[in-house]
XYZ file of C-alpha atoms in Angstrom:
289
model
C 0.836 -14.210 3.196
C 3.745 -12.671 1.323
C 5.976 -10.455 3.457
C 7.456 -7.208 2.277
C 10.582 -5.475 3.443
C 10.210 -4.531 7.112
C 11.229 -0.924 6.444
C 9.654 -0.279 3.054
C 5.993 -0.228 4.150
C 6.871 2.206 6.918
C 9.029 4.371 4.745
C 6.340 4.707 2.095
C 3.372 5.274 4.416
C 2.854 8.913 3.587
C -0.186 9.287 5.829
C 2.130 9.012 8.826
C 4.618 11.689 7.835
C 4.884 15.339 7.021
C 7.728 16.363 4.756
C 10.761 18.447 5.545
C 14.507 18.435 5.327
C 16.483 16.153 7.614
C 18.284 19.237 8.892
C 14.888 20.537 10.148
C 15.494 23.910 8.462
C 12.378 26.036 7.728
C 10.698 25.310 4.377
C 11.038 27.653 1.439
C 8.602 30.591 1.625
C 5.518 30.053 -0.530
C 3.657 32.721 -2.476
C 0.421 33.186 -0.462
C -1.444 34.253 -3.587
C -0.355 31.358 -5.759
C -3.421 29.428 -6.986
C -3.508 25.765 -6.040
C -6.844 25.230 -7.758
C -8.910 27.092 -10.351
C -12.627 26.285 -10.602
C -14.482 27.882 -13.516
C -12.050 30.773 -13.372
C -12.210 31.206 -9.591
C -8.845 30.887 -7.867
C -8.177 29.084 -4.589
C -4.995 30.579 -3.161
C -2.257 28.966 -1.113
C -3.378 30.962 1.942
C -6.939 29.621 1.709
C -5.727 26.100 1.089
C -3.368 25.931 4.061
C -5.737 27.745 6.422
C -8.551 25.313 5.594
C -6.176 22.385 6.030
C -5.215 23.596 9.498
C -8.784 23.563 10.809
C -10.626 21.036 8.604
C -13.082 18.984 10.644
C -14.097 15.356 10.339
C -10.537 14.030 10.258
C -8.339 12.418 12.897
C -6.488 9.207 13.646
C -7.087 5.815 15.232
C -5.848 5.486 18.807
C -6.276 2.010 20.314
C -8.881 1.218 17.621
C -10.850 4.355 18.506
C -11.212 7.315 16.147
C -9.953 10.520 17.761
C -10.878 13.739 15.905
C -8.031 16.184 15.317
C -7.497 18.971 12.823
C -4.902 18.303 10.096
C -2.864 21.264 11.322
C -2.543 19.771 14.795
C -1.720 16.314 13.433
C 0.957 17.813 11.199
C 2.596 19.701 14.068
C 2.469 16.586 16.228
C 4.058 14.513 13.486
C 6.834 17.038 12.866
C 7.568 17.202 16.590
C 7.731 13.402 16.869
C 10.048 13.163 13.879
C 12.450 15.797 15.211
C 12.527 14.221 18.686
C 13.155 10.802 17.157
C 16.029 12.079 15.013
C 17.506 13.940 17.996
C 17.333 10.760 20.086
C 19.001 8.771 17.297
C 21.873 11.275 17.292
C 22.125 11.125 21.075
C 22.275 7.307 21.036
C 24.781 7.248 18.189
C 22.498 5.437 15.749
C 21.554 8.273 13.387
C 21.460 6.824 9.833
C 24.570 7.430 7.774
C 24.385 8.734 4.221
C 25.526 5.300 3.004
C 22.710 3.571 4.920
C 20.098 5.941 3.511
C 21.531 5.487 0.012
C 21.222 1.718 0.448
C 17.576 2.007 1.534
C 16.682 4.217 -1.432
C 18.506 1.897 -3.831
C 16.687 -1.085 -2.340
C 13.328 0.650 -2.787
C 14.196 1.465 -6.389
C 14.862 -2.231 -6.999
C 11.959 -3.719 -5.011
C 9.205 -1.091 -5.260
C 9.909 1.102 -8.312
C 6.217 1.672 -9.075
C 5.591 2.857 -5.513
C 8.372 5.413 -5.769
C 7.145 6.476 -9.204
C 3.644 7.017 -7.805
C 5.034 9.126 -4.970
C 6.991 11.301 -7.349
C 3.856 11.606 -9.470
C 1.953 13.096 -6.545
C 4.523 15.866 -6.155
C 6.705 14.302 -3.459
C 10.328 15.232 -4.174
C 13.339 12.873 -4.042
C 14.613 14.849 -1.022
C 11.302 14.253 0.789
C 11.402 10.540 0.004
C 14.934 10.449 1.360
C 13.731 12.194 4.520
C 11.040 9.529 5.028
C 13.702 6.819 4.795
C 15.883 8.751 7.243
C 13.121 8.925 9.866
C 12.098 5.299 9.498
C 15.642 3.992 9.474
C 16.391 6.022 12.610
C 13.336 4.503 14.304
C 14.389 0.996 13.256
C 17.928 1.477 14.565
C 16.651 2.836 17.887
C 14.281 -0.116 18.275
C 16.950 -2.692 17.495
C 20.014 -1.342 19.326
C 22.149 -4.249 20.508
C 19.898 -6.872 18.883
C 21.422 -9.606 16.734
C 19.596 -12.457 15.025
C 21.526 -15.586 14.054
C 20.981 -17.339 10.716
C 19.620 -20.400 12.546
C 16.924 -18.256 14.163
C 15.836 -17.079 10.728
C 15.735 -20.679 9.457
C 13.699 -21.784 12.469
C 11.202 -18.950 12.084
C 10.705 -19.735 8.401
C 10.166 -23.432 9.110
C 7.856 -22.871 12.087
C 5.759 -20.298 10.204
C 5.821 -21.825 6.740
C 2.083 -21.220 6.303
C 2.846 -17.487 6.110
C 4.882 -18.077 2.980
C 2.452 -20.356 1.182
C 0.560 -18.501 -1.528
C -2.754 -20.249 -2.326
C -4.299 -20.897 -5.717
C -5.660 -17.643 -7.125
C -8.028 -16.622 -9.879
C -7.314 -13.426 -11.798
C -10.806 -12.162 -12.536
C -12.608 -9.490 -14.498
C -16.198 -8.541 -13.789
C -19.161 -6.918 -15.496
C -21.949 -5.661 -13.249
C -25.313 -4.311 -14.447
C -28.691 -3.505 -12.913
C -31.331 -4.506 -15.471
C -32.134 -7.334 -17.848
C -31.897 -4.881 -20.742
C -28.324 -4.017 -19.759
C -27.582 -7.711 -19.370
C -28.761 -8.377 -22.921
C -26.580 -5.560 -24.263
C -23.546 -7.158 -22.628
C -24.411 -10.598 -23.996
C -24.890 -9.174 -27.492
C -21.473 -7.460 -27.442
C -19.722 -10.565 -26.111
C -21.462 -12.689 -28.781
C -19.890 -10.461 -31.427
C -16.470 -11.542 -30.152
C -15.638 -8.292 -28.416
C -13.077 -8.816 -25.583
C -14.551 -9.084 -22.099
C -12.409 -6.208 -20.832
C -13.598 -3.917 -23.606
C -17.245 -4.711 -22.892
C -16.638 -4.159 -19.186
C -15.136 -0.759 -19.927
C -18.096 0.218 -22.104
C -21.075 -1.289 -20.278
C -20.223 -2.357 -16.733
C -21.689 -0.264 -13.916
C -18.986 -1.284 -11.442
C -15.999 0.988 -10.709
C -13.723 -1.743 -12.060
C -14.801 -0.605 -15.535
C -12.112 2.073 -15.219
C -9.576 -0.764 -15.402
C -11.336 -2.857 -18.055
C -13.299 -4.738 -15.391
C -10.228 -6.046 -13.546
C -11.436 -7.453 -10.224
C -8.088 -8.706 -8.944
C -6.324 -11.932 -7.997
C -8.671 -13.688 -5.585
C -7.537 -16.711 -3.517
C -9.705 -19.772 -4.055
C -10.774 -19.719 -0.414
C -12.053 -16.145 -0.699
C -14.339 -16.526 -3.706
C -17.427 -16.585 -1.499
C -20.799 -17.507 -2.989
C -19.353 -17.495 -6.515
C -16.728 -20.125 -5.691
C -18.407 -23.170 -7.235
C -19.123 -21.294 -10.465
C -15.647 -19.791 -10.807
C -13.610 -22.908 -10.012
C -15.535 -24.744 -12.748
C -14.188 -22.307 -15.359
C -10.987 -22.547 -17.354
C -8.715 -19.686 -18.282
C -10.431 -17.523 -20.906
C -13.970 -18.533 -19.943
C -16.730 -16.348 -18.516
C -19.414 -17.338 -16.027
C -23.167 -17.267 -16.338
C -24.944 -14.284 -14.856
C -25.056 -14.326 -11.058
C -27.327 -12.300 -8.800
C -25.785 -10.180 -6.041
C -28.495 -8.206 -4.220
C -29.953 -5.974 -6.966
C -26.934 -6.375 -9.226
C -26.280 -8.958 -11.937
C -22.641 -9.910 -12.347
C -20.606 -11.950 -14.807
C -17.016 -13.042 -14.159
C -14.220 -13.758 -16.620
C -11.143 -15.812 -15.738
C -8.091 -13.939 -16.986
C -5.712 -16.458 -15.467
C -5.462 -19.254 -12.906
C -2.376 -18.975 -10.706
C -1.214 -22.166 -9.040
C -0.190 -22.253 -5.362
C 3.460 -21.979 -4.421
C 5.740 -21.499 -1.418
C 7.949 -18.424 -1.246
C 11.574 -19.548 -1.144
C 13.861 -18.520 1.693
C 16.126 -16.386 -0.475
C 18.389 -13.515 0.552
C 15.560 -10.970 0.396
C 13.222 -13.007 2.593
C 16.055 -13.744 5.019
C 16.600 -10.022 5.432
C 12.875 -9.388 5.965
C 12.571 -12.112 8.607
C 15.730 -10.961 10.379
C 14.486 -7.371 10.540
C 11.077 -8.485 11.787
C 12.657 -10.554 14.557
C 14.987 -7.688 15.434
C 12.047 -5.318 15.916
C 10.123 -7.838 18.045
C 13.110 -8.518 20.275
C 14.042 -4.850 20.397
C 10.619 -3.868 21.783
C 11.340 -5.758 24.986
C 15.024 -4.762 25.141
C 14.940 -1.092 24.200
C 12.393 1.237 25.775
C 12.284 3.854 23.006
């Protein structure tokens, strides 16, 4: 399985963080009457939105694999408190992230996960809020790994001993069309017979949600093809399968591409990821944070 940067997944996990300024100053006052939503001319104000968010039921978090109900308002306060305490502890221990370290993390994210950052900005998250997320996560990482050093040989040994983690299997990039009736099946076959691209037909006639992305089903490892494996591995790139039955649905697959297996090289990026992973593991037993 391909590893990602040890800090990036944490830094970009928005469900774990509220947003604020690293200085913990109060947020800018919001207009309580500003509409956040207008439905057929009826306005939902900021006051209604935030009040409902504070007490909304049916939400919570997993604690030791058990769902614990908690209102979003409580979870938000708890998260803010944990962040502030963590940053205060980082200052006390002398490991609070420097501006240069935060700059480096942001620059790294821009190089390695530009689409992720673009998506965040598209949802209304500001650059300052993204920077705050990196600050919190980097502070946590530095607290966890105080006094921990990992030699190059340890990285080499881990890579060699866990090489299966870095072996990417053969994958099939698939598109799918799913329909319910024989009549719908015939419509699909007629359109494909006219030479219309599979993705276009999927977009027009498929009853699966993948139609929103021209039927794209994803890159599926050969070992995870399930009951359709024998049919799919017999196809070449650019070929579509016969109709297959899946419960009450009829499905047809198309092979967009066949991606050969490979082993991820131990380059500078992977070395950094392994080193940081080993630092966190060793730090858990060394530093009681």
